Amino acid sequence: MKFPLSWLRAHLDTDASLEAITTTLSSIGLEVEGVEDRAAALAAFRIAHVVEAMQHPNADRLRALKVDAGDGRIYSVVCGAPNARAGMKGVLALPGASIPGTGVTLKAGEIRGVRSEAMLLSAREMGLGDDHTGIVDLPEDAPLGESYVTWAGLDDPVIEISVTPNRGDALAVHGVARDLAAAGLGRLKPLPAPRVTPAYASPLRWEIADPRACTWVLGRAIRGLRNGPSPRWLQDWLVAIGQRPINALVDVTNLFTFGLGRPLHVFDVAKVKGTTLTMRMAREGETLAALNGKDYALTAEDGIIADAAGPEALGGIIGGAPTGCDEGTAECFIECAIFDPVRIALSGRRHDIRTDARQRFERGVDGDLPPLALDLATQTMIELCGGEASAVVAAGTQPAWRRSATLRFERLAGLGGAAVPPDEAVAILERLGFGVEARDADRVTVGVPPWRNDVAASGALDQDPTLPPERARAAAEGCAEIEPECDLVEEVLRIRGLDRVPPVSLPVASPVPAPALTPKQARAGLARRVLAARGMLDCVSFGFLEGRVAALFGDTPKALRLDNPIAADLDQMRPTPVASLLLAAGRNAARGWPDAALSELGAAYRDPSPQGQVAVAAGVRTGQTPRHWAEPSRPMDAFDAKGDAMAVLAALGVPVAALQVMADAPGFYHPGRSGVVRQGPKTVLATFGEVHPRILAALDLAGPAVAFEVFLDAVPEPKRRRRGMPDLPAFQPVRRDFAFLVDAGVAADALLRAARGADKALIADVALFDRYAGERLPEGKVSLALQVTLQPREATLTDAQIDGVAERIVAAVAKATGAVLRA
Amino acid sequence: MTDATISPAADDLAALAAEAAAQLAAATDLRALDAVRVGVLGRSGSLTGLLKGLGAVAPEQRRERGAALNRLKAELEAGIEARRAVLEDAALDARLAAERIDVTLPARPHPPAGPDAGTIHPISRTIEELTALFGAMGFAVAEGPDIDTDWHNFGALNIPEHHPARQDHDTFYLPPGPDGRRPVLRTHTSPVQIRTMVTQEPPIRVIVPGRTWRADHDATHSPMFHQVEGLVIDRAITLGHLKGCLIDFLRAFFGIADLPVRFRASYFPFTEPSMEVDIGWNRRTGELGQGSDWLEILGSGMVHPRVLANCGIDPRAWQGFAFGMGIERITMLKHGITDLRPFYESDARWLRHHGADPLAPPSLAEGV
C-alpha cells in the first residue's frame, strides 16, 4: 500500500516530520517498506530566468547565458542546450549541488575561455525522465527563485507500507491516518458530511438473485455528467501510487478505493442493457470481457453482476469493459456493495486476477460505510463532472457488524507485560474508533468499529479431533472469552509502542536447568561429531532430488512425489541421504576433488507418515586415501564404510561385538561387498559397503565409492547405569595365536564367535590379525589367524590348562565352521 | 496386400530373421554375440549379402525389397544391442559375485583420514549453539516430521484454508493420502508447537530447530531451509518475558552485550499480540551492534488463544509466547557469510572453510 504524504495529510492533521511518521508506522504494525522522496535530491534546485543568451565566442554549439537566480545575483552559465534562449525560465543548479542524473557534483569553472558559474538542467539530469533534448523549459509564470520541486509538486514523498492480512482497514489512507492519530501523531480529520439531493429516480435497480453473490448493495445514478480528465491533484496522487489516471469518474472510484478502502464501480447507464442489475452466480459458459482487456470464462462458483445481456462484472474483483465509463459517459451508475471475502478470494485465485478491489474485499471492508461512501463519491463526481444525482437504490441487508469486547485492565500487565494506566488504554481504544459501552475500575467494554473485521471476530475453531469432548469444549469456551480481550490488549500495546513493554528475563526453575536434549535426541549430534572427527565433512542437502536418481537408491512411491516441484530435478523425496551425498561427491570430483568424505544427519523418506521419515546418519567416501610417506595410498573399500558405521554405533552405546553382519544390503550397494548390521535377528541398525558399479555409472562417478547408513531410531536407548567395579585381575594374561584353514565362504565372524564361546570364563578377547588366501593354500581355502587372550583370575595358568583351552578352542571352531588348525 | 502376393524373395528375409533370432537367444556370452553380429551384419554376413544383391533385383521390386532389408537390418541391430545389454548385465553380476568379500571381517582399525579433521556444518553448529543457549533458559528440544498434515501446518495454527496468509507460504504438496488431504512439506517449524501442545501438558518450554520448505528458489531463498521455533506455555508468562528471552538470546548468540534490539507490532495468525524483532547494525559494513540501521531478524508473539484452544489447552488457564527465526539468516549474520546457496552444495572447500571444529562443541563456559 502506497500513498503520498499529501494524501495522508488530507486525512491527518499533523505537524509530525516524515521521519516521525515512518518510524511510528513501522512501530505500530504498518511496516514501512520504503519512502520515495524525489524532493530530497532536487531540494537545492531553483527556478531561474535566462536574462541574456549570447553565442559563445569560441564554440559554435555553446551559448553564454546570464541567468537571474532570484537570489540577487546574475550567474554566468555556459550551456550547450539547443533550446537555451533569452527570456526562458529553467531550473538552475549552483556549485556544490549533486546532479542526480549523472552523480556529478557541480563545480564552477571555465568552458572554452568563458566562466560558467552554474548549470541549467535537463529532465534527465534531474532524474525525472529520459528527456535530454534540451534544458527544462518552464512556463512564463513559474516563480523566480522558488524551489523547483515545491513548485512542481514533487516535494511529496511517497510512503510504501506493507499491510498485514488482518488489517483490511489499513489498505486505506484514512485508516492509516487513524492509526497514526491514535499513536499521538495528530488528529484524524473526520470525513465530510455529504450534501447530496436526489433529483430523479434511479434508471437502474438492484436485484440480489443469490445471496452468495452479494449480501448488500447500494447504487445511484448521476446524469448530466461531463466526464473528462480528473484534476491535477487527483492525477498526481494516483500517479504517485502507481495508478494510471483514466477519467474523472474512474479516478474517483480509485480515490475511494485507496483513500477510504471502499472499492466502488461505475457503470455507464447508456451501455447497460435493461433496467436491472442482478447479483447472481455465473452460469457455466458465460464469459466476461473485463476492464483489463482479458476475457474470462466464468464458473458457477463466481459471483457476478449481470444485466439483461449477461455478466457485466465479476463482483468485487473487476468490472466489465462493455459497460465501463469513458469520456463520452453522460450518465453513470455507482455500485457500492459488500461481498463475501472467501468467495472473492476463491474467484480471484481461480481467474488469477489481482485487483485493488479484490485485495480489500478479501480482507473485509467497513460494514457501515457504504451509504456515506456512496454519498461522498456522488458528491465528488458531481464536483468534478457536474450533473445531478438520482435517488439511492439498494438490495439485501446490511451485515451485522456490531460486536463488543471487554478488556480487564489487569491483562495489559498480565498478558502484555506493561502496566498501562486504564485511562491511557481507554483513550487509545477510543482514538482507534472503539466506543466505550461500559467501564468500571477493573474493566472496559467497547464496541468494535465496523472497519475492524479482525477484532472480536467470530469464526470456527479447528480443534484436534482426537481431543476428549469435555476438554475441547472447555478450551473453546476459554477461547471465546479470551480472544476479544487479547485483540484489545494487542491494540493498546501496539499503539502505545511495544518498545515500552519492559523486558523481563525468563524465570528458570533452577539455575542449572535439566538437559535440553534427551539421550535419544543427543545421538544425532554425537553421530555427527564422531563422523567429523573421522575426517568427514558434515553436509546439509535438500531432502528431495530427481525421481530418476532417487529410483536408483530404493522405492520411490508416488506418495513421496511432490505435486508442485520447483524444478524437475527436485521432485522426489529421497529414499536415503546416501543419494544426496553421492551427488555431492560427484560435484566435488567435477571441481577437481575426487577424494571426498561427506556425511549427513538427515531423513530418509519411506512414506509420508511421521514414522516413515527415518533419521539416518549417512556418509560416503570416494577415491583414495591421502598419499603419505608412512602409509601408501589405497582405494576406499567396504571396511572403511564399516568402520564409520561401527564407530557411530559404538559412540551411541551399542555393544558392537555382539552385532551380526549379513550380506543382504540394499540394491544400491555392490552385492558382494556390502553388509547389513543387525542387533538380534530383525533390528537393522546399519548398512555399509561399496556402491554398486551400476549406480556409479548412472551418476557418472569414477569410483571407488563406499557408503554407509546408521538408522538412529533403531538404535536402542542406552540404559543409564553405573559401571560397577572394574575388572582388574591380579594375574597376567596369556596370549596364544591360532591359524585356521577354512573354506573361503565361511564368515570370519563365525570363527571369532566360536573361539570366544569355547571358554567364556577364561577367554577375555579374540582378535583376527591375519587373513591369507593364495597359492600356498588348497583351492577354495583361506587362512584366518586369531589371537586369543586368556585371563586367569584364580592362579597363574599351567601349561596343561592352556593346552586344554587351546584344544577346546580348536574343537569349537572346527565344529562351528569346519576349520582345521594349519599345520 | 494378401499372402499370395508375397514374393519368394520375402521368404528368405523371414527365414534370415528367424535364424538370427535363434542365434541371438543362443548366444550366452559377449564373444558368441559378436560372432552372431559378424555372421549377419559383418562384411560377408548373410544380411550384408542380401543388401549387396539388391542391385540384381528387378527395378520394380527394388524399392520395396530395399526398404524391407533396411527394416530388418535395424531390427537385428536393435536385437543385438538388447542382447548385449542383457549379457553385459549378467557379466557384471557374475563379476560382482566373484568379487565377494567377507564383510564380517573386522572393520579397518582407523579412519582413512588425511591430516585434516572433518568439520561440522555451520547450520548444525548454529543449532548446537541454540540448544546450549536456550537450554540454559530451561528449554528442551522438540522435534517433528518434515512431511506433516495440513492441520498441523496450517489449520491448528489459525491459518484456515482461504486465509490470505496461506498464500504467502508457497507450500510444497504431496499427493493426497487415504483421507483425501494432501500432506505438506512443513513451511515452518510451527507444526511442532502443535504436536507438543497436543501431546504434552503445560507448562511447556521447547525450541524446535529443523528443516523447513517453501517453493521459492533464488539468490536469497532456498526451497529447503531451517528455522528454530520457540514455545513457552505457562500460567503467567507475558510479552515482557518474550522480550527478555529474545534480548538475552540475541545478545548471547551474537556475543554483543549491548546489541540494540527493537520490537515492532506485526501480525501472524498464530500469535497475538505479534511482534517483529530488529537488531541494530550497519547496513554498509554488515557489522552488528554498530551504526544506525535496523535489520529484521525474527517474528514472535503471545500464542493466539485459538491455537491453544485448537490443541485443547484452555486459554483462561494457560498463556505463553512463541517465536521463530531463520537459522541460515542468523548464521550468515554471525559469521559474515553473504551467499545462501553454498549452504546446500556440499562443496568440500566451503565446508572446510566455514565448518566448525568437531572437537570443540559450543560451551556456555567458553561462550558460544
Short mmCIF file of C-alpha atoms in Angstrom, two decimals, chain A residues 425-809:
data_model
loop_
_atom_site.label_atom_id
_atom_site.label_comp_id
_atom_site.label_asym_id
_atom_site.label_seq_id
_atom_site.Cartn_x
_atom_site.Cartn_y
_atom_site.Cartn_z
CA ALA A 425 -5.67 2.29 27.46
CA VAL A 426 -9.22 3.54 27.03
CA ALA A 427 -8.02 6.69 25.29
CA ILE A 428 -6.06 4.63 22.78
CA LEU A 429 -9.07 2.44 22.06
CA GLU A 430 -11.27 5.47 21.62
CA ARG A 431 -8.85 7.09 19.22
CA LEU A 432 -8.94 3.84 17.22
CA GLY A 433 -12.70 4.19 16.98
CA PHE A 434 -13.76 1.78 19.72
CA GLY A 435 -16.74 3.20 21.60
CA VAL A 436 -16.89 2.74 25.36
CA GLU A 437 -20.09 0.91 26.28
CA ALA A 438 -19.38 0.28 29.93
CA ARG A 439 -16.46 0.83 32.27
CA ASP A 440 -15.63 0.24 35.90
CA ALA A 441 -12.41 0.17 37.87
CA ASP A 442 -11.44 -3.26 36.56
CA ARG A 443 -12.65 -3.43 33.03
CA VAL A 444 -14.00 -1.65 29.99
CA THR A 445 -16.41 -2.93 27.38
CA VAL A 446 -16.11 -1.34 23.97
CA GLY A 447 -17.98 -1.56 20.71
CA VAL A 448 -15.82 -2.68 17.82
CA PRO A 449 -15.78 -0.21 14.93
CA PRO A 450 -17.20 -1.52 11.65
CA TRP A 451 -13.87 -1.32 9.85
CA ARG A 452 -12.11 -3.68 12.28
CA ASN A 453 -13.25 -7.07 10.99
CA ASP A 454 -10.24 -8.60 12.73
CA VAL A 455 -11.23 -7.69 16.29
CA ALA A 456 -13.57 -9.96 18.26
CA ALA A 457 -14.18 -11.79 15.00
CA SER A 458 -16.17 -14.96 15.20
CA GLY A 459 -15.02 -17.98 13.32
CA ALA A 460 -14.93 -21.68 13.92
CA LEU A 461 -12.00 -23.23 15.71
CA ASP A 462 -10.11 -26.07 14.05
CA GLN A 463 -9.66 -28.30 17.07
CA ASP A 464 -7.76 -31.53 17.26
CA PRO A 465 -10.46 -34.13 16.50
CA THR A 466 -8.94 -36.58 18.98
CA LEU A 467 -9.46 -34.30 21.98
CA PRO A 468 -11.78 -35.56 24.71
CA PRO A 469 -15.06 -33.65 24.17
CA GLU A 470 -15.04 -32.13 27.65
CA ARG A 471 -11.56 -30.74 27.20
CA ALA A 472 -12.33 -29.47 23.71
CA ARG A 473 -15.42 -27.66 24.94
CA ALA A 474 -13.64 -26.03 27.89
CA ALA A 475 -10.84 -24.84 25.64
CA ALA A 476 -13.30 -23.47 23.09
CA GLU A 477 -15.23 -21.61 25.79
CA GLY A 478 -11.99 -20.21 27.13
CA CYS A 479 -11.03 -19.03 23.68
CA ALA A 480 -14.35 -17.30 23.07
CA GLU A 481 -13.84 -15.48 26.35
CA ILE A 482 -10.18 -14.59 25.95
CA GLU A 483 -9.76 -13.86 22.24
CA PRO A 484 -11.56 -10.49 22.06
CA GLU A 485 -9.66 -9.32 25.11
CA CYS A 486 -6.43 -10.44 23.53
CA ASP A 487 -7.36 -8.37 20.47
CA LEU A 488 -7.77 -5.29 22.66
CA VAL A 489 -4.51 -5.87 24.54
CA GLU A 490 -2.80 -6.01 21.17
CA GLU A 491 -4.42 -2.75 20.04
CA VAL A 492 -3.36 -0.89 23.18
CA LEU A 493 0.18 -2.26 23.18
CA ARG A 494 0.90 -1.75 19.51
CA ILE A 495 -0.33 1.84 19.50
CA ARG A 496 1.44 2.63 22.75
CA GLY A 497 4.64 1.09 21.42
CA LEU A 498 5.98 -2.39 22.14
CA ASP A 499 9.33 -0.84 22.93
CA ARG A 500 7.66 0.47 26.09
CA VAL A 501 6.99 -3.03 27.39
CA PRO A 502 9.79 -3.69 29.89
CA PRO A 503 11.74 -6.85 29.07
CA VAL A 504 11.92 -9.45 31.82
CA SER A 505 14.35 -12.34 31.72
CA LEU A 506 12.59 -15.67 31.64
CA PRO A 507 12.44 -17.15 35.15
CA VAL A 508 14.18 -20.51 35.36
CA ALA A 509 13.05 -23.26 37.68
CA SER A 510 16.64 -24.00 38.58
CA PRO A 511 19.86 -22.12 37.87
CA VAL A 512 21.15 -25.42 36.48
CA PRO A 513 18.40 -26.47 34.12
CA ALA A 514 17.61 -30.00 33.04
CA PRO A 515 19.35 -31.13 29.84
CA ALA A 516 17.80 -29.66 26.68
CA LEU A 517 18.26 -32.93 24.81
CA THR A 518 17.05 -36.35 25.79
CA PRO A 519 19.69 -39.06 25.46
CA LYS A 520 17.85 -40.17 22.31
CA GLN A 521 17.91 -36.67 20.80
CA ALA A 522 21.58 -36.21 21.67
CA ARG A 523 22.51 -39.09 19.40
CA ALA A 524 22.33 -37.15 16.14
CA GLY A 525 24.80 -34.57 17.39
CA LEU A 526 27.08 -37.27 18.73
CA ALA A 527 27.00 -39.19 15.45
CA ARG A 528 27.76 -36.01 13.53
CA ARG A 529 30.71 -35.28 15.79
CA VAL A 530 32.09 -38.82 15.61
CA LEU A 531 32.00 -38.76 11.82
CA ALA A 532 33.57 -35.30 11.58
CA ALA A 533 36.29 -36.44 13.95
CA ARG A 534 36.89 -39.30 11.50
CA GLY A 535 37.56 -36.75 8.79
CA MET A 536 34.11 -36.44 7.27
CA LEU A 537 32.55 -33.14 6.28
CA ASP A 538 29.08 -32.64 7.74
CA CYS A 539 26.72 -31.70 4.88
CA VAL A 540 23.17 -30.38 4.65
CA SER A 541 21.38 -31.31 1.42
CA PHE A 542 17.91 -30.92 0.02
CA GLY A 543 15.61 -33.74 1.00
CA PHE A 544 14.25 -34.03 -2.50
CA LEU A 545 16.01 -34.93 -5.69
CA GLU A 546 15.35 -36.07 -9.22
CA GLY A 547 12.98 -39.04 -9.40
CA ARG A 548 15.30 -40.91 -11.77
CA VAL A 549 18.20 -40.61 -9.32
CA ALA A 550 16.04 -41.43 -6.31
CA ALA A 551 14.89 -44.62 -8.04
CA LEU A 552 18.50 -45.84 -8.13
CA PHE A 553 18.51 -45.92 -4.34
CA GLY A 554 15.23 -47.52 -3.42
CA ASP A 555 11.48 -47.26 -3.61
CA THR A 556 10.11 -44.01 -4.93
CA PRO A 557 6.43 -44.23 -4.05
CA LYS A 558 4.06 -41.80 -5.74
CA ALA A 559 3.04 -40.62 -2.28
CA LEU A 560 6.50 -39.06 -1.96
CA ARG A 561 6.49 -37.30 -5.33
CA LEU A 562 5.80 -33.58 -5.00
CA ASP A 563 2.61 -32.31 -6.59
CA ASN A 564 4.26 -28.97 -7.32
CA PRO A 565 8.04 -29.38 -7.52
CA ILE A 566 10.02 -26.22 -8.03
CA ALA A 567 12.18 -27.96 -10.62
CA ALA A 568 12.02 -31.31 -12.38
CA ASP A 569 15.24 -32.42 -10.67
CA LEU A 570 13.79 -31.72 -7.20
CA ASP A 571 10.57 -33.73 -7.30
CA GLN A 572 11.01 -36.91 -5.26
CA MET A 573 11.67 -37.23 -1.53
CA ARG A 574 14.92 -39.14 -1.23
CA PRO A 575 14.97 -42.76 -0.13
CA THR A 576 18.33 -42.23 1.60
CA PRO A 577 20.74 -39.37 2.27
CA VAL A 578 23.40 -41.52 0.57
CA ALA A 579 21.86 -40.40 -2.74
CA SER A 580 22.37 -36.72 -1.90
CA LEU A 581 25.91 -37.35 -0.72
CA LEU A 582 26.93 -39.28 -3.84
CA LEU A 583 25.60 -36.45 -6.00
CA ALA A 584 27.65 -34.05 -3.87
CA ALA A 585 30.73 -36.24 -4.24
CA GLY A 586 30.22 -36.09 -7.99
CA ARG A 587 30.12 -32.28 -7.89
CA ASN A 588 33.31 -32.21 -5.82
CA ALA A 589 35.01 -34.57 -8.26
CA ALA A 590 33.96 -32.31 -11.11
CA ARG A 591 35.69 -29.43 -9.30
CA GLY A 592 38.90 -31.48 -9.15
CA TRP A 593 38.46 -33.00 -5.68
CA PRO A 594 37.71 -36.68 -6.29
CA ASP A 595 38.63 -37.82 -2.75
CA ALA A 596 35.60 -36.84 -0.71
CA ALA A 597 34.41 -37.84 2.74
CA LEU A 598 30.91 -36.47 3.25
CA SER A 599 28.36 -37.19 5.93
CA GLU A 600 24.84 -36.03 6.68
CA LEU A 601 22.42 -36.38 9.53
CA GLY A 602 19.07 -36.25 7.81
CA ALA A 603 15.92 -38.05 6.91
CA ALA A 604 15.34 -40.97 4.59
CA TYR A 605 11.74 -40.87 3.40
CA ARG A 606 9.84 -44.16 3.15
CA ASP A 607 6.26 -42.88 3.37
CA PRO A 608 4.58 -39.60 4.35
CA SER A 609 3.68 -40.70 7.89
CA PRO A 610 5.82 -39.44 10.78
CA GLN A 611 7.17 -42.98 11.24
CA GLY A 612 8.03 -43.14 7.55
CA GLN A 613 10.56 -40.33 7.91
CA VAL A 614 13.58 -42.09 9.28
CA ALA A 615 16.53 -40.35 10.95
CA VAL A 616 19.73 -41.53 9.30
CA ALA A 617 23.41 -40.85 9.85
CA ALA A 618 24.86 -41.42 6.41
CA GLY A 619 28.22 -40.99 4.79
CA VAL A 620 30.14 -41.59 1.62
CA ARG A 621 33.83 -41.79 0.91
CA THR A 622 35.16 -41.68 -2.62
CA GLY A 623 38.56 -42.08 -4.24
CA GLN A 624 41.77 -42.86 -2.43
CA THR A 625 43.30 -42.39 0.97
CA PRO A 626 45.80 -39.50 1.00
CA ARG A 627 49.32 -40.13 -0.28
CA HIS A 628 51.74 -40.17 2.62
CA TRP A 629 55.28 -41.46 3.20
CA ALA A 630 54.20 -43.50 6.19
CA GLU A 631 51.24 -45.18 4.58
CA PRO A 632 50.67 -45.98 0.94
CA SER A 633 47.58 -44.56 -0.72
CA ARG A 634 44.87 -47.11 -1.37
CA PRO A 635 41.31 -47.02 -2.69
CA MET A 636 38.44 -46.73 -0.24
CA ASP A 637 36.79 -50.06 0.49
CA ALA A 638 33.83 -51.52 2.31
CA PHE A 639 35.80 -51.87 5.53
CA ASP A 640 36.26 -48.10 5.67
CA ALA A 641 32.50 -47.65 5.49
CA LYS A 642 32.03 -50.43 8.03
CA GLY A 643 34.47 -48.64 10.31
CA ASP A 644 32.42 -45.43 10.07
CA ALA A 645 29.14 -47.20 10.78
CA MET A 646 30.60 -49.17 13.68
CA ALA A 647 32.22 -46.04 15.14
CA VAL A 648 28.84 -44.31 15.19
CA LEU A 649 27.14 -47.33 16.74
CA ALA A 650 29.85 -47.67 19.38
CA ALA A 651 29.55 -43.98 20.24
CA LEU A 652 25.80 -44.44 20.66
CA GLY A 653 26.45 -47.12 23.26
CA VAL A 654 25.74 -50.18 21.15
CA PRO A 655 27.80 -53.23 22.15
CA VAL A 656 29.25 -53.69 18.67
CA ALA A 657 30.96 -57.03 19.34
CA ALA A 658 27.55 -58.66 19.67
CA LEU A 659 26.19 -57.34 16.38
CA GLN A 660 25.65 -59.53 13.36
CA VAL A 661 26.75 -58.61 9.90
CA MET A 662 24.96 -60.16 6.94
CA ALA A 663 25.42 -59.69 3.25
CA ASP A 664 21.88 -58.66 2.32
CA ALA A 665 22.41 -54.91 1.90
CA PRO A 666 20.10 -52.77 -0.26
CA GLY A 667 20.46 -52.82 -4.02
CA PHE A 668 22.48 -49.64 -4.32
CA TYR A 669 25.45 -51.47 -2.80
CA HIS A 670 27.82 -53.90 -4.50
CA PRO A 671 26.08 -57.22 -3.75
CA GLY A 672 29.28 -59.00 -2.73
CA ARG A 673 30.90 -56.12 -0.90
CA SER A 674 28.27 -54.79 1.42
CA GLY A 675 26.63 -55.73 4.66
CA VAL A 676 23.73 -55.13 6.96
CA VAL A 677 24.41 -54.71 10.65
CA ARG A 678 21.75 -56.27 12.83
CA GLN A 679 21.10 -56.43 16.51
CA GLY A 680 19.20 -59.63 17.05
CA PRO A 681 17.52 -61.26 14.08
CA LYS A 682 15.35 -58.34 13.00
CA THR A 683 16.61 -54.95 14.06
CA VAL A 684 18.64 -53.37 11.27
CA LEU A 685 21.00 -50.79 12.75
CA ALA A 686 23.18 -50.00 9.75
CA THR A 687 24.17 -50.80 6.20
CA PHE A 688 27.56 -50.32 4.60
CA GLY A 689 29.53 -51.27 1.55
CA GLU A 690 30.87 -50.34 -1.81
CA VAL A 691 28.43 -48.52 -4.04
CA HIS A 692 27.12 -50.66 -6.89
CA PRO A 693 29.02 -50.06 -10.15
CA ARG A 694 25.72 -49.52 -11.95
CA ILE A 695 24.91 -46.61 -9.61
CA LEU A 696 28.35 -45.13 -10.18
CA ALA A 697 27.82 -45.39 -13.93
CA ALA A 698 24.36 -43.85 -13.74
CA LEU A 699 25.68 -40.93 -11.70
CA ASP A 700 28.81 -40.65 -13.83
CA LEU A 701 31.06 -41.20 -10.83
CA ALA A 702 34.55 -42.61 -11.30
CA GLY A 703 34.63 -44.60 -8.05
CA PRO A 704 35.57 -46.26 -5.95
CA ALA A 705 32.84 -45.07 -3.64
CA VAL A 706 31.74 -46.53 -0.33
CA ALA A 707 28.78 -45.57 1.78
CA PHE A 708 27.00 -46.35 4.99
CA GLU A 709 23.74 -45.61 6.78
CA VAL A 710 23.07 -45.81 10.51
CA PHE A 711 19.38 -45.82 11.49
CA LEU A 712 19.35 -43.73 14.62
CA ASP A 713 15.77 -44.51 15.60
CA ALA A 714 16.50 -48.24 15.53
CA VAL A 715 19.37 -47.92 17.99
CA PRO A 716 18.07 -48.87 21.43
CA GLU A 717 18.37 -46.17 24.03
CA PRO A 718 21.35 -46.96 26.21
CA LYS A 719 20.39 -47.64 29.78
CA ARG A 720 21.94 -45.30 32.25
CA ARG A 721 23.57 -47.46 34.82
CA ARG A 722 26.66 -47.43 36.91
CA ARG A 723 29.62 -49.26 35.54
CA GLY A 724 30.20 -51.25 38.72
CA MET A 725 33.65 -52.34 39.77
CA PRO A 726 36.36 -52.57 37.12
CA ASP A 727 37.77 -56.00 36.30
CA LEU A 728 41.43 -55.78 37.33
CA PRO A 729 42.73 -59.36 37.70
CA ALA A 730 45.97 -59.85 39.63
CA PHE A 731 47.39 -62.36 37.12
CA GLN A 732 48.99 -61.72 33.77
CA PRO A 733 47.02 -62.62 30.69
CA VAL A 734 48.29 -65.26 28.32
CA ARG A 735 48.07 -64.80 24.54
CA ARG A 736 48.05 -67.63 22.03
CA ASP A 737 47.81 -67.45 18.24
CA PHE A 738 45.85 -69.93 16.13
CA ALA A 739 45.86 -70.18 12.34
CA PHE A 740 42.89 -71.95 10.82
CA LEU A 741 42.36 -73.23 7.33
CA VAL A 742 38.76 -72.79 6.36
CA ASP A 743 36.50 -72.70 3.30
CA ALA A 744 36.64 -69.27 1.69
CA GLY A 745 32.89 -68.90 2.02
CA VAL A 746 32.88 -69.16 5.80
CA ALA A 747 32.35 -65.88 7.61
CA ALA A 748 35.29 -64.83 9.75
CA ASP A 749 32.76 -63.74 12.31
CA ALA A 750 31.71 -67.36 12.80
CA LEU A 751 35.25 -68.32 13.80
CA LEU A 752 35.52 -65.42 16.19
CA ARG A 753 32.25 -66.30 17.87
CA ALA A 754 33.13 -69.96 18.14
CA ALA A 755 36.52 -69.17 19.64
CA ARG A 756 35.01 -66.71 22.14
CA GLY A 757 32.45 -69.24 23.20
CA ALA A 758 34.98 -72.01 23.84
CA ASP A 759 35.63 -70.91 27.42
CA LYS A 760 33.70 -67.85 28.46
CA ALA A 761 35.35 -67.64 31.86
CA LEU A 762 38.90 -67.68 30.65
CA ILE A 763 38.82 -66.12 27.18
CA ALA A 764 38.90 -62.35 27.52
CA ASP A 765 39.36 -61.42 23.90
CA VAL A 766 39.69 -62.90 20.41
CA ALA A 767 41.13 -60.79 17.59
CA LEU A 768 41.55 -61.69 13.94
CA PHE A 769 45.02 -60.49 12.96
CA ASP A 770 45.69 -62.14 9.65
CA ARG A 771 43.82 -63.35 6.65
CA TYR A 772 45.58 -65.10 3.82
CA ALA A 773 44.29 -66.55 0.60
CA GLY A 774 46.69 -67.62 -2.08
CA GLU A 775 48.51 -70.27 -3.98
CA ARG A 776 50.17 -71.83 -0.96
CA LEU A 777 46.75 -72.91 0.20
CA PRO A 778 44.44 -75.52 -1.30
CA GLU A 779 41.88 -74.20 -3.79
CA GLY A 780 38.90 -72.51 -2.11
CA LYS A 781 40.52 -72.23 1.28
CA VAL A 782 41.67 -69.25 3.32
CA SER A 783 43.81 -68.97 6.37
CA LEU A 784 42.48 -66.93 9.27
CA ALA A 785 44.74 -66.22 12.23
CA LEU A 786 43.32 -65.42 15.65
CA GLN A 787 44.96 -64.09 18.75
CA VAL A 788 43.22 -65.35 21.86
CA THR A 789 43.77 -63.62 25.19
CA LEU A 790 43.27 -65.79 28.26
CA GLN A 791 42.78 -64.04 31.54
CA PRO A 792 43.28 -66.19 34.67
CA ARG A 793 41.65 -64.97 37.86
CA GLU A 794 42.46 -67.60 40.49
CA ALA A 795 46.05 -68.53 39.76
CA THR A 796 48.61 -68.43 37.01
CA LEU A 797 47.68 -70.86 34.25
CA THR A 798 49.61 -74.08 33.93
CA ASP A 799 50.73 -75.32 30.50
CA ALA A 800 48.24 -78.12 30.82
CA GLN A 801 45.42 -75.66 31.42
CA ILE A 802 46.49 -73.56 28.46
CA ASP A 803 46.69 -76.61 26.21
CA GLY A 804 43.26 -77.67 27.41
CA VAL A 805 41.73 -74.33 26.47
CA ALA A 806 43.54 -74.39 23.12
CA GLU A 807 42.05 -77.77 22.36
CA ARG A 808 38.59 -76.58 23.26
CA ILE A 809 39.05 -73.56 21.02
#
